[in-house]
Amino acid sequence: MVLITGLCTFLYHLPQIYKWLLKPYYVSSLLMTVAFLAVRKAPGVCEHLATQREDGNSCDFDWRETEILMFLCAIVMMKNRRAITLEQHIGNVFLFSKVANVILFFRLDIRLGIVYLALCVAFVMTCKPPLYMGPEYIKYFSDKTIDEELQKDSRITWIVEFYANWASDCQSFAPVFADLSIKYNCAGLKFGKVDIGRYGEVSNRYKVSTSPLSKQLPTLVLFQEGREMIRRPMVDKKGRAVSWTFSEENIIREFNLNELFQKSKKLNKSRDLKEEEQSDVQPKEVSNKLLPETADVQPPTESKKDQ
């Protein structure tokens, strides 16, 4: 049953996986993930590798390597329990596979370990995860515009994400926040983002730490009438974020998005009615203004021939 479920999940996400294969970041990550497996199983190479197997077969895993790989699977399964998107699941597999490969290569041959570690450092410095470029209804703030936008109209409720481009959690959360903006954005409920990794003053002003140890990225804050009403994740006295899962269901429940959306729809209807009333009044005023002017116009004294 587990295999059938996994196969169905793979087939469902196959178009998205195909798109990933076209991106250098995922191609490089995949190659580095299977690097040790390829070296250990490659004919012509594995015969020259050291092994602790009793039968002396150097083209197969020994008991210690099997233990490391089993431990890797256990860690990935534990981490993926809190993962939300498919990108987070795949990212955890890539990350911990590279860590396990470093250990395996150093155990096999210190020279191979140094080479693989150098490749990992070069990969981290040169290859960045691709940013989300899908549809969204999100307004991006700067340090000069965020206060003005939040206080411009007291009837508008804002849900603002404080993020940093270098944070992997923020990159994984981007499609979830974009999907929420498409479903719930309206005149009375709007979504915004501000890069506090770029605008440090905003980070200090709204008390969102960019330190990786604080685990406050991303942070979602709901503003009404320019004032903060709800913040997730919450922060304890030590300045660390309380563990909270950034899933779509949790956000809808904690921020009461369904209720806010219904209230905002009423605001839309009232605005539409006012606009219709104003459009009906304006033609009458214009016609009343034109009547006296036309009444004062005198017929021309010149003949048609002179004209």
PDB file of C-alpha atoms in Angstrom:
ATOM      1  CA  MET A   1       0.000   0.000   0.000  1.00  0.00           C
ATOM      2  CA  VAL A   2       2.862   2.355   0.826  1.00  0.00           C
ATOM      3  CA  LEU A   3       4.512   1.664  -2.529  1.00  0.00           C
ATOM      4  CA  ILE A   4       1.257   2.334  -4.396  1.00  0.00           C
ATOM      5  CA  THR A   5       0.769   5.629  -2.528  1.00  0.00           C
ATOM      6  CA  GLY A   6       4.339   6.684  -3.274  1.00  0.00           C
ATOM      7  CA  LEU A   7       3.972   5.778  -6.934  1.00  0.00           C
ATOM      8  CA  CYS A   8       0.717   7.751  -7.237  1.00  0.00           C
ATOM      9  CA  THR A   9       2.355  10.758  -5.563  1.00  0.00           C
ATOM     10  CA  PHE A  10       5.313  10.551  -7.940  1.00  0.00           C
ATOM     11  CA  LEU A  11       3.061  10.371 -11.006  1.00  0.00           C
ATOM     12  CA  TYR A  12       0.960  13.294  -9.734  1.00  0.00           C
ATOM     13  CA  HIS A  13       4.019  15.510  -9.333  1.00  0.00           C
ATOM     14  CA  LEU A  14       5.782  14.212 -12.459  1.00  0.00           C
ATOM     15  CA  PRO A  15       5.196  17.410 -14.530  1.00  0.00           C
ATOM     16  CA  GLN A  16       6.674  19.525 -11.747  1.00  0.00           C
ATOM     17  CA  ILE A  17       9.639  17.142 -11.386  1.00  0.00           C
ATOM     18  CA  TYR A  18      10.221  17.407 -15.123  1.00  0.00           C
ATOM     19  CA  LYS A  19      10.416  21.196 -14.790  1.00  0.00           C
ATOM     20  CA  TRP A  20      12.949  20.799 -11.985  1.00  0.00           C
ATOM     21  CA  LEU A  21      15.191  18.679 -14.193  1.00  0.00           C
ATOM     22  CA  LEU A  22      15.574  21.683 -16.471  1.00  0.00           C
ATOM     23  CA  LYS A  23      17.047  23.805 -13.660  1.00  0.00           C
ATOM     24  CA  PRO A  24      20.798  23.637 -12.902  1.00  0.00           C
ATOM     25  CA  TYR A  25      20.275  23.751  -9.129  1.00  0.00           C
ATOM     26  CA  TYR A  26      18.244  20.546  -9.003  1.00  0.00           C
ATOM     27  CA  VAL A  27      20.386  18.768 -11.592  1.00  0.00           C
ATOM     28  CA  SER A  28      23.557  19.512  -9.608  1.00  0.00           C
ATOM     29  CA  SER A  29      21.896  18.514  -6.331  1.00  0.00           C
ATOM     30  CA  LEU A  30      20.741  15.219  -7.804  1.00  0.00           C
ATOM     31  CA  LEU A  31      24.214  14.393  -9.103  1.00  0.00           C
ATOM     32  CA  MET A  32      25.826  15.188  -5.756  1.00  0.00           C
ATOM     33  CA  THR A  33      23.197  13.145  -3.926  1.00  0.00           C
ATOM     34  CA  VAL A  34      23.976   9.947  -5.857  1.00  0.00           C
ATOM     35  CA  ALA A  35      27.742  10.584  -6.038  1.00  0.00           C
ATOM     36  CA  PHE A  36      28.773   7.947  -3.471  1.00  0.00           C
ATOM     37  CA  LEU A  37      26.378   5.381  -4.902  1.00  0.00           C
ATOM     38  CA  ALA A  38      27.830   5.958  -8.362  1.00  0.00           C
ATOM     39  CA  VAL A  39      31.425   5.644  -7.150  1.00  0.00           C
ATOM     40  CA  ARG A  40      30.760   2.510  -5.103  1.00  0.00           C
ATOM     41  CA  LYS A  41      28.863   0.756  -7.918  1.00  0.00           C
ATOM     42  CA  ALA A  42      30.777   2.003 -10.973  1.00  0.00           C
ATOM     43  CA  PRO A  43      32.601  -0.862 -12.693  1.00  0.00           C
ATOM     44  CA  GLY A  44      36.284  -0.196 -13.189  1.00  0.00           C
ATOM     45  CA  VAL A  45      36.338   2.126 -10.164  1.00  0.00           C
ATOM     46  CA  CYS A  46      34.802   0.143  -7.316  1.00  0.00           C
ATOM     47  CA  GLU A  47      37.410  -2.635  -7.669  1.00  0.00           C
ATOM     48  CA  HIS A  48      40.105  -0.233  -6.418  1.00  0.00           C
ATOM     49  CA  LEU A  49      38.152   0.962  -3.350  1.00  0.00           C
ATOM     50  CA  ALA A  50      38.642  -0.219   0.218  1.00  0.00           C
ATOM     51  CA  THR A  51      35.976  -2.334   1.914  1.00  0.00           C
ATOM     52  CA  GLN A  52      35.284  -4.037   5.238  1.00  0.00           C
ATOM     53  CA  ARG A  53      33.126  -6.783   3.819  1.00  0.00           C
ATOM     54  CA  GLU A  54      34.119 -10.313   4.752  1.00  0.00           C
ATOM     55  CA  ASP A  55      33.806 -11.509   1.170  1.00  0.00           C
ATOM     56  CA  GLY A  56      36.039  -8.669  -0.054  1.00  0.00           C
ATOM     57  CA  ASN A  57      33.481  -7.399  -2.560  1.00  0.00           C
ATOM     58  CA  SER A  58      34.391  -3.725  -2.852  1.00  0.00           C
ATOM     59  CA  CYS A  59      31.531  -3.014  -5.285  1.00  0.00           C
ATOM     60  CA  ASP A  60      28.893  -3.366  -2.583  1.00  0.00           C
ATOM     61  CA  PHE A  61      28.121  -1.535   0.666  1.00  0.00           C
ATOM     62  CA  ASP A  62      29.707  -2.829   3.859  1.00  0.00           C
ATOM     63  CA  TRP A  63      27.807  -2.996   7.148  1.00  0.00           C
ATOM     64  CA  ARG A  64      28.965   0.435   8.353  1.00  0.00           C
ATOM     65  CA  GLU A  65      27.923   2.160   5.133  1.00  0.00           C
ATOM     66  CA  THR A  66      24.548   0.435   5.349  1.00  0.00           C
ATOM     67  CA  GLU A  67      24.096   1.756   8.893  1.00  0.00           C
ATOM     68  CA  ILE A  68      24.913   5.317   7.769  1.00  0.00           C
ATOM     69  CA  LEU A  69      22.423   5.104   4.892  1.00  0.00           C
ATOM     70  CA  MET A  70      19.705   3.709   7.181  1.00  0.00           C
ATOM     71  CA  PHE A  71      20.368   6.516   9.667  1.00  0.00           C
ATOM     72  CA  LEU A  72      20.097   9.002   6.783  1.00  0.00           C
ATOM     73  CA  CYS A  73      16.671   7.608   5.824  1.00  0.00           C
ATOM     74  CA  ALA A  74      15.469   7.910   9.428  1.00  0.00           C
ATOM     75  CA  ILE A  75      16.568  11.565   9.691  1.00  0.00           C
ATOM     76  CA  VAL A  76      14.940  12.458   6.362  1.00  0.00           C
ATOM     77  CA  MET A  77      11.671  10.823   7.432  1.00  0.00           C
ATOM     78  CA  MET A  78      11.685  12.750  10.725  1.00  0.00           C
ATOM     79  CA  LYS A  79      12.405  16.070   9.004  1.00  0.00           C
ATOM     80  CA  ASN A  80       9.800  15.515   6.307  1.00  0.00           C
ATOM     81  CA  ARG A  81       7.065  15.109   8.896  1.00  0.00           C
ATOM     82  CA  ARG A  82       7.035  18.910   9.225  1.00  0.00           C
ATOM     83  CA  ALA A  83       7.621  19.611   5.552  1.00  0.00           C
ATOM     84  CA  ILE A  84       4.708  21.264   3.719  1.00  0.00           C
ATOM     85  CA  THR A  85       5.565  21.549   0.064  1.00  0.00           C
ATOM     86  CA  LEU A  86       7.190  19.076  -2.285  1.00  0.00           C
ATOM     87  CA  GLU A  87      10.167  21.445  -2.547  1.00  0.00           C
ATOM     88  CA  GLN A  88      10.772  21.061   1.184  1.00  0.00           C
ATOM     89  CA  HIS A  89      10.650  17.272   0.970  1.00  0.00           C
ATOM     90  CA  ILE A  90      13.123  17.193  -1.910  1.00  0.00           C
ATOM     91  CA  GLY A  91      15.311  19.830  -0.236  1.00  0.00           C
ATOM     92  CA  ASN A  92      15.611  17.713   2.930  1.00  0.00           C
ATOM     93  CA  VAL A  93      16.612  14.675   0.865  1.00  0.00           C
ATOM     94  CA  PHE A  94      19.295  16.678  -0.952  1.00  0.00           C
ATOM     95  CA  LEU A  95      20.662  18.320   2.189  1.00  0.00           C
ATOM     96  CA  PHE A  96      21.058  15.244   4.396  1.00  0.00           C
ATOM     97  CA  SER A  97      22.231  13.099   1.476  1.00  0.00           C
ATOM     98  CA  LYS A  98      25.141  15.487   0.964  1.00  0.00           C
ATOM     99  CA  VAL A  99      26.000  15.331   4.671  1.00  0.00           C
ATOM    100  CA  ALA A 100      25.934  11.531   4.567  1.00  0.00           C
ATOM    101  CA  ASN A 101      28.066  11.522   1.411  1.00  0.00           C
ATOM    102  CA  VAL A 102      30.718  13.649   3.109  1.00  0.00           C
ATOM    103  CA  ILE A 103      30.956  11.118   5.946  1.00  0.00           C
ATOM    104  CA  LEU A 104      30.992   8.155   3.566  1.00  0.00           C
ATOM    105  CA  PHE A 105      33.672   9.626   1.296  1.00  0.00           C
ATOM    106  CA  PHE A 106      35.950  10.576   4.204  1.00  0.00           C
ATOM    107  CA  ARG A 107      35.537   7.084   5.616  1.00  0.00           C
ATOM    108  CA  LEU A 108      36.317   5.533   2.223  1.00  0.00           C
ATOM    109  CA  ASP A 109      39.280   7.735   1.269  1.00  0.00           C
ATOM    110  CA  ILE A 110      40.307  11.039   2.798  1.00  0.00           C
ATOM    111  CA  ARG A 111      41.261  12.380  -0.628  1.00  0.00           C
ATOM    112  CA  LEU A 112      37.793  11.660  -2.010  1.00  0.00           C
ATOM    113  CA  GLY A 113      36.294  13.254   1.094  1.00  0.00           C
ATOM    114  CA  ILE A 114      38.269  16.470   0.590  1.00  0.00           C
ATOM    115  CA  VAL A 115      37.292  16.641  -3.081  1.00  0.00           C
ATOM    116  CA  TYR A 116      33.594  16.077  -2.332  1.00  0.00           C
ATOM    117  CA  LEU A 117      33.625  18.621   0.501  1.00  0.00           C
ATOM    118  CA  ALA A 118      35.199  21.201  -1.812  1.00  0.00           C
ATOM    119  CA  LEU A 119      32.474  20.516  -4.391  1.00  0.00           C
ATOM    120  CA  CYS A 120      29.814  21.035  -1.717  1.00  0.00           C
ATOM    121  CA  VAL A 121      31.307  24.381  -0.693  1.00  0.00           C
ATOM    122  CA  ALA A 122      31.507  25.504  -4.325  1.00  0.00           C
ATOM    123  CA  PHE A 123      27.910  24.386  -4.875  1.00  0.00           C
ATOM    124  CA  VAL A 124      26.619  26.366  -1.895  1.00  0.00           C
ATOM    125  CA  MET A 125      28.475  29.510  -3.001  1.00  0.00           C
ATOM    126  CA  THR A 126      27.494  29.387  -6.678  1.00  0.00           C
ATOM    127  CA  CYS A 127      24.123  27.618  -6.946  1.00  0.00           C
ATOM    128  CA  LYS A 128      21.061  29.119  -5.298  1.00  0.00           C
ATOM    129  CA  PRO A 129      17.582  27.566  -5.179  1.00  0.00           C
ATOM    130  CA  PRO A 130      15.330  29.040  -7.872  1.00  0.00           C
ATOM    131  CA  LEU A 131      12.900  31.651  -6.565  1.00  0.00           C
ATOM    132  CA  TYR A 132       9.161  31.236  -6.917  1.00  0.00           C
ATOM    133  CA  MET A 133       7.984  32.980 -10.097  1.00  0.00           C
ATOM    134  CA  GLY A 134       4.353  31.845 -10.228  1.00  0.00           C
ATOM    135  CA  PRO A 135       1.131  33.896 -10.078  1.00  0.00           C
ATOM    136  CA  GLU A 136       0.437  35.946  -6.950  1.00  0.00           C
ATOM    137  CA  TYR A 137      -1.449  38.998  -5.676  1.00  0.00           C
ATOM    138  CA  ILE A 138       1.220  40.353  -3.344  1.00  0.00           C
ATOM    139  CA  LYS A 139       2.521  43.886  -2.857  1.00  0.00           C
ATOM    140  CA  TYR A 140       6.246  44.169  -2.115  1.00  0.00           C
ATOM    141  CA  PHE A 141       7.175  46.823   0.448  1.00  0.00           C
ATOM    142  CA  SER A 142      10.379  48.712   1.066  1.00  0.00           C
ATOM    143  CA  ASP A 143      11.556  50.424   4.238  1.00  0.00           C
ATOM    144  CA  LYS A 144       9.948  53.678   3.027  1.00  0.00           C
ATOM    145  CA  THR A 145       6.574  52.348   1.848  1.00  0.00           C
ATOM    146  CA  ILE A 146       5.528  49.767   4.435  1.00  0.00           C
ATOM    147  CA  ASP A 147       4.340  52.201   7.133  1.00  0.00           C
ATOM    148  CA  GLU A 148       2.495  54.365   4.622  1.00  0.00           C
ATOM    149  CA  GLU A 149       0.659  51.420   3.058  1.00  0.00           C
ATOM    150  CA  LEU A 150      -0.351  49.864   6.370  1.00  0.00           C
ATOM    151  CA  GLN A 151      -1.841  53.144   7.645  1.00  0.00           C
ATOM    152  CA  LYS A 152      -3.274  54.504   4.389  1.00  0.00           C
ATOM    153  CA  ASP A 153      -6.755  52.954   4.698  1.00  0.00           C
ATOM    154  CA  SER A 154      -7.995  51.752   8.089  1.00  0.00           C
ATOM    155  CA  ARG A 155     -10.603  49.507   6.457  1.00  0.00           C
ATOM    156  CA  ILE A 156      -7.968  47.326   4.792  1.00  0.00           C
ATOM    157  CA  THR A 157      -6.541  44.307   6.642  1.00  0.00           C
ATOM    158  CA  TRP A 158      -2.974  43.422   5.696  1.00  0.00           C
ATOM    159  CA  ILE A 159      -1.202  40.083   6.063  1.00  0.00           C
ATOM    160  CA  VAL A 160       2.518  40.773   5.704  1.00  0.00           C
ATOM    161  CA  GLU A 161       5.302  38.232   5.383  1.00  0.00           C
ATOM    162  CA  PHE A 162       8.718  39.231   6.717  1.00  0.00           C
ATOM    163  CA  TYR A 163      11.259  37.153   4.810  1.00  0.00           C
ATOM    164  CA  ALA A 164      14.832  36.937   3.549  1.00  0.00           C
ATOM    165  CA  ASN A 165      15.908  35.550   0.206  1.00  0.00           C
ATOM    166  CA  TRP A 166      18.757  33.543   1.705  1.00  0.00           C
ATOM    167  CA  ALA A 167      16.461  31.629   4.087  1.00  0.00           C
ATOM    168  CA  SER A 168      15.422  28.240   2.682  1.00  0.00           C
ATOM    169  CA  ASP A 169      12.237  28.205   4.782  1.00  0.00           C
ATOM    170  CA  CYS A 170      11.138  31.472   3.188  1.00  0.00           C
ATOM    171  CA  GLN A 171      11.779  30.101  -0.289  1.00  0.00           C
ATOM    172  CA  SER A 172       9.752  26.979   0.490  1.00  0.00           C
ATOM    173  CA  PHE A 173       6.904  29.036   1.934  1.00  0.00           C
ATOM    174  CA  ALA A 174       6.681  31.364  -1.094  1.00  0.00           C
ATOM    175  CA  PRO A 175       4.278  29.195  -3.168  1.00  0.00           C
ATOM    176  CA  VAL A 176       2.006  28.656  -0.151  1.00  0.00           C
ATOM    177  CA  PHE A 177       1.733  32.396   0.533  1.00  0.00           C
ATOM    178  CA  ALA A 178       1.195  33.106  -3.167  1.00  0.00           C
ATOM    179  CA  ASP A 179      -1.635  30.562  -3.315  1.00  0.00           C
ATOM    180  CA  LEU A 180      -3.309  32.164  -0.288  1.00  0.00           C
ATOM    181  CA  SER A 181      -3.062  35.591  -1.910  1.00  0.00           C
ATOM    182  CA  ILE A 182      -4.818  34.286  -5.021  1.00  0.00           C
ATOM    183  CA  LYS A 183      -7.654  32.736  -3.003  1.00  0.00           C
ATOM    184  CA  TYR A 184      -8.271  35.520  -0.454  1.00  0.00           C
ATOM    185  CA  ASN A 185      -7.031  38.788  -1.940  1.00  0.00           C
ATOM    186  CA  CYS A 186      -9.727  41.483  -2.283  1.00  0.00           C
ATOM    187  CA  ALA A 187     -10.200  45.201  -1.630  1.00  0.00           C
ATOM    188  CA  GLY A 188     -10.460  44.766   2.148  1.00  0.00           C
ATOM    189  CA  LEU A 189      -7.896  41.985   2.601  1.00  0.00           C
ATOM    190  CA  LYS A 190      -4.476  42.351   1.016  1.00  0.00           C
ATOM    191  CA  PHE A 191      -1.171  40.505   1.153  1.00  0.00           C
ATOM    192  CA  GLY A 192       2.288  42.030   1.334  1.00  0.00           C
ATOM    193  CA  LYS A 193       5.940  41.035   1.669  1.00  0.00           C
ATOM    194  CA  VAL A 194       9.049  42.840   2.838  1.00  0.00           C
ATOM    195  CA  ASP A 195      12.636  41.595   2.572  1.00  0.00           C
ATOM    196  CA  ILE A 196      14.106  42.266   6.004  1.00  0.00           C
ATOM    197  CA  GLY A 197      17.377  40.732   4.879  1.00  0.00           C
ATOM    198  CA  ARG A 198      17.674  43.782   2.635  1.00  0.00           C
ATOM    199  CA  TYR A 199      15.934  46.378   4.837  1.00  0.00           C
ATOM    200  CA  GLY A 200      17.432  45.969   8.286  1.00  0.00           C
ATOM    201  CA  GLU A 201      15.547  48.977   9.693  1.00  0.00           C
ATOM    202  CA  VAL A 202      12.239  47.195   9.073  1.00  0.00           C
ATOM    203  CA  SER A 203      13.567  44.173  10.976  1.00  0.00           C
ATOM    204  CA  ASN A 204      14.326  46.305  14.026  1.00  0.00           C
ATOM    205  CA  ARG A 205      11.130  48.335  13.753  1.00  0.00           C
ATOM    206  CA  TYR A 206       8.838  45.318  13.709  1.00  0.00           C
ATOM    207  CA  LYS A 207      11.019  43.178  15.998  1.00  0.00           C
ATOM    208  CA  VAL A 208      11.673  40.300  13.599  1.00  0.00           C
ATOM    209  CA  SER A 209      15.122  38.778  14.040  1.00  0.00           C
ATOM    210  CA  THR A 210      17.074  37.669  10.977  1.00  0.00           C
ATOM    211  CA  SER A 211      19.374  35.420  12.978  1.00  0.00           C
ATOM    212  CA  PRO A 212      19.202  31.771  11.847  1.00  0.00           C
ATOM    213  CA  LEU A 213      19.276  30.692  15.502  1.00  0.00           C
ATOM    214  CA  SER A 214      16.068  32.594  16.321  1.00  0.00           C
ATOM    215  CA  LYS A 215      14.104  30.709  13.622  1.00  0.00           C
ATOM    216  CA  GLN A 216      11.796  33.697  13.084  1.00  0.00           C
ATOM    217  CA  LEU A 217      11.927  33.534   9.289  1.00  0.00           C
ATOM    218  CA  PRO A 218       9.443  33.655   7.781  1.00  0.00           C
ATOM    219  CA  THR A 219       7.151  35.637  10.078  1.00  0.00           C
ATOM    220  CA  LEU A 220       3.509  36.420   9.282  1.00  0.00           C
ATOM    221  CA  VAL A 221       1.832  39.447  10.881  1.00  0.00           C
ATOM    222  CA  LEU A 222      -1.787  40.532  10.507  1.00  0.00           C
ATOM    223  CA  PHE A 223      -2.333  44.308  10.649  1.00  0.00           C
ATOM    224  CA  GLN A 224      -5.670  46.059  11.168  1.00  0.00           C
ATOM    225  CA  GLU A 225      -5.858  49.859  11.175  1.00  0.00           C
ATOM    226  CA  GLY A 226      -2.062  49.847  11.009  1.00  0.00           C
ATOM    227  CA  ARG A 227      -1.712  47.903  14.262  1.00  0.00           C
ATOM    228  CA  GLU A 228      -0.357  44.403  14.759  1.00  0.00           C
ATOM    229  CA  MET A 229      -3.077  41.937  15.760  1.00  0.00           C
ATOM    230  CA  ILE A 230      -1.675  38.433  15.172  1.00  0.00           C
ATOM    231  CA  ARG A 231       1.885  37.178  14.729  1.00  0.00           C
ATOM    232  CA  ARG A 232       3.094  33.720  13.791  1.00  0.00           C
ATOM    233  CA  PRO A 233       5.365  32.261  14.911  1.00  0.00           C
ATOM    234  CA  MET A 234       5.177  33.720  18.392  1.00  0.00           C
ATOM    235  CA  VAL A 235       8.421  34.571  20.161  1.00  0.00           C
ATOM    236  CA  ASP A 236       9.359  33.501  23.697  1.00  0.00           C
ATOM    237  CA  LYS A 237      11.239  35.534  26.277  1.00  0.00           C
ATOM    238  CA  LYS A 238      14.600  34.351  24.971  1.00  0.00           C
ATOM    239  CA  GLY A 239      13.820  35.743  21.514  1.00  0.00           C
ATOM    240  CA  ARG A 240      13.328  32.340  19.913  1.00  0.00           C
ATOM    241  CA  ALA A 241      10.346  31.446  17.793  1.00  0.00           C
ATOM    242  CA  VAL A 242       7.817  28.986  19.163  1.00  0.00           C
ATOM    243  CA  SER A 243       7.590  25.987  16.863  1.00  0.00           C
ATOM    244  CA  TRP A 244       4.782  26.475  14.339  1.00  0.00           C
ATOM    245  CA  THR A 245       4.055  24.822  10.980  1.00  0.00           C
ATOM    246  CA  PHE A 246       3.524  27.193   8.042  1.00  0.00           C
ATOM    247  CA  SER A 247       0.873  25.114   6.321  1.00  0.00           C
ATOM    248  CA  GLU A 248      -2.071  26.572   4.430  1.00  0.00           C
ATOM    249  CA  GLU A 249      -4.556  25.016   6.864  1.00  0.00           C
ATOM    250  CA  ASN A 250      -2.805  26.474   9.924  1.00  0.00           C
ATOM    251  CA  ILE A 251      -2.684  29.962   8.414  1.00  0.00           C
ATOM    252  CA  ILE A 252      -6.364  29.912   7.433  1.00  0.00           C
ATOM    253  CA  ARG A 253      -7.324  28.788  10.937  1.00  0.00           C
ATOM    254  CA  GLU A 254      -5.009  31.022  12.989  1.00  0.00           C
ATOM    255  CA  PHE A 255      -5.679  34.189  10.965  1.00  0.00           C
ATOM    256  CA  ASN A 256      -9.423  33.541  10.441  1.00  0.00           C
ATOM    257  CA  LEU A 257      -9.034  34.099   6.712  1.00  0.00           C
ATOM    258  CA  ASN A 258     -12.486  32.792   5.812  1.00  0.00           C
ATOM    259  CA  GLU A 259     -14.183  35.234   8.202  1.00  0.00           C
ATOM    260  CA  LEU A 260     -11.956  38.129   7.116  1.00  0.00           C
ATOM    261  CA  PHE A 261     -12.658  37.357   3.475  1.00  0.00           C
ATOM    262  CA  GLN A 262     -16.431  37.447   4.003  1.00  0.00           C
ATOM    263  CA  LYS A 263     -16.185  40.823   5.750  1.00  0.00           C
ATOM    264  CA  SER A 264     -13.955  42.148   2.989  1.00  0.00           C
ATOM    265  CA  LYS A 265     -16.451  41.055   0.347  1.00  0.00           C
ATOM    266  CA  LYS A 266     -19.079  43.226   2.060  1.00  0.00           C
ATOM    267  CA  LEU A 267     -16.650  46.129   1.845  1.00  0.00           C
ATOM    268  CA  ASN A 268     -16.328  45.463  -1.888  1.00  0.00           C
ATOM    269  CA  LYS A 269     -20.096  45.530  -2.336  1.00  0.00           C
ATOM    270  CA  SER A 270     -20.477  48.804  -0.431  1.00  0.00           C
ATOM    271  CA  ARG A 271     -17.729  50.397  -2.543  1.00  0.00           C
ATOM    272  CA  ASP A 272     -19.423  49.225  -5.741  1.00  0.00           C
ATOM    273  CA  LEU A 273     -22.749  50.698  -4.631  1.00  0.00           C
ATOM    274  CA  LYS A 274     -21.136  54.050  -3.846  1.00  0.00           C
ATOM    275  CA  GLU A 275     -19.438  54.116  -7.229  1.00  0.00           C
ATOM    276  CA  GLU A 276     -22.747  53.379  -8.971  1.00  0.00           C
ATOM    277  CA  GLU A 277     -24.504  56.152  -7.045  1.00  0.00           C
ATOM    278  CA  GLN A 278     -21.758  58.610  -7.932  1.00  0.00           C
ATOM    279  CA  SER A 279     -21.925  57.611 -11.587  1.00  0.00           C
ATOM    280  CA  ASP A 280     -25.711  58.190 -11.576  1.00  0.00           C
ATOM    281  CA  VAL A 281     -25.407  61.588  -9.928  1.00  0.00           C
ATOM    282  CA  GLN A 282     -22.667  62.929 -12.181  1.00  0.00           C
ATOM    283  CA  PRO A 283     -24.666  62.877 -15.487  1.00  0.00           C
ATOM    284  CA  LYS A 284     -27.543  64.745 -13.820  1.00  0.00           C
ATOM    285  CA  GLU A 285     -25.207  67.430 -12.518  1.00  0.00           C
ATOM    286  CA  VAL A 286     -23.567  67.748 -15.895  1.00  0.00           C
ATOM    287  CA  SER A 287     -26.923  68.088 -17.675  1.00  0.00           C
ATOM    288  CA  ASN A 288     -28.089  70.709 -15.158  1.00  0.00           C
ATOM    289  CA  LYS A 289     -24.909  72.697 -15.730  1.00  0.00           C
ATOM    290  CA  LEU A 290     -25.280  72.565 -19.473  1.00  0.00           C
ATOM    291  CA  LEU A 291     -28.907  73.769 -19.537  1.00  0.00           C
ATOM    292  CA  PRO A 292     -28.283  77.376 -18.388  1.00  0.00           C
ATOM    293  CA  GLU A 293     -25.365  77.705 -20.770  1.00  0.00           C
ATOM    294  CA  THR A 294     -27.463  76.624 -23.717  1.00  0.00           C
ATOM    295  CA  ALA A 295     -30.276  78.904 -22.625  1.00  0.00           C
ATOM    296  CA  ASP A 296     -27.965  81.932 -22.640  1.00  0.00           C
ATOM    297  CA  VAL A 297     -26.685  81.254 -26.145  1.00  0.00           C
ATOM    298  CA  GLN A 298     -28.145  83.805 -28.621  1.00  0.00           C
ATOM    299  CA  PRO A 299     -28.739  83.044 -32.284  1.00  0.00           C
ATOM    300  CA  PRO A 300     -26.098  84.484 -34.612  1.00  0.00           C
ATOM    301  CA  THR A 301     -26.882  87.930 -36.096  1.00  0.00           C
ATOM    302  CA  GLU A 302     -25.006  87.261 -39.301  1.00  0.00           C
ATOM    303  CA  SER A 303     -26.692  85.734 -42.286  1.00  0.00           C
ATOM    304  CA  LYS A 304     -25.846  82.281 -43.512  1.00  0.00           C
ATOM    305  CA  LYS A 305     -24.148  83.795 -46.546  1.00  0.00           C
ATOM    306  CA  ASP A 306     -21.847  85.962 -44.364  1.00  0.00           C
ATOM    307  CA  GLN A 307     -21.126  83.020 -42.094  1.00  0.00           C
TER     308      GLN A 307
END
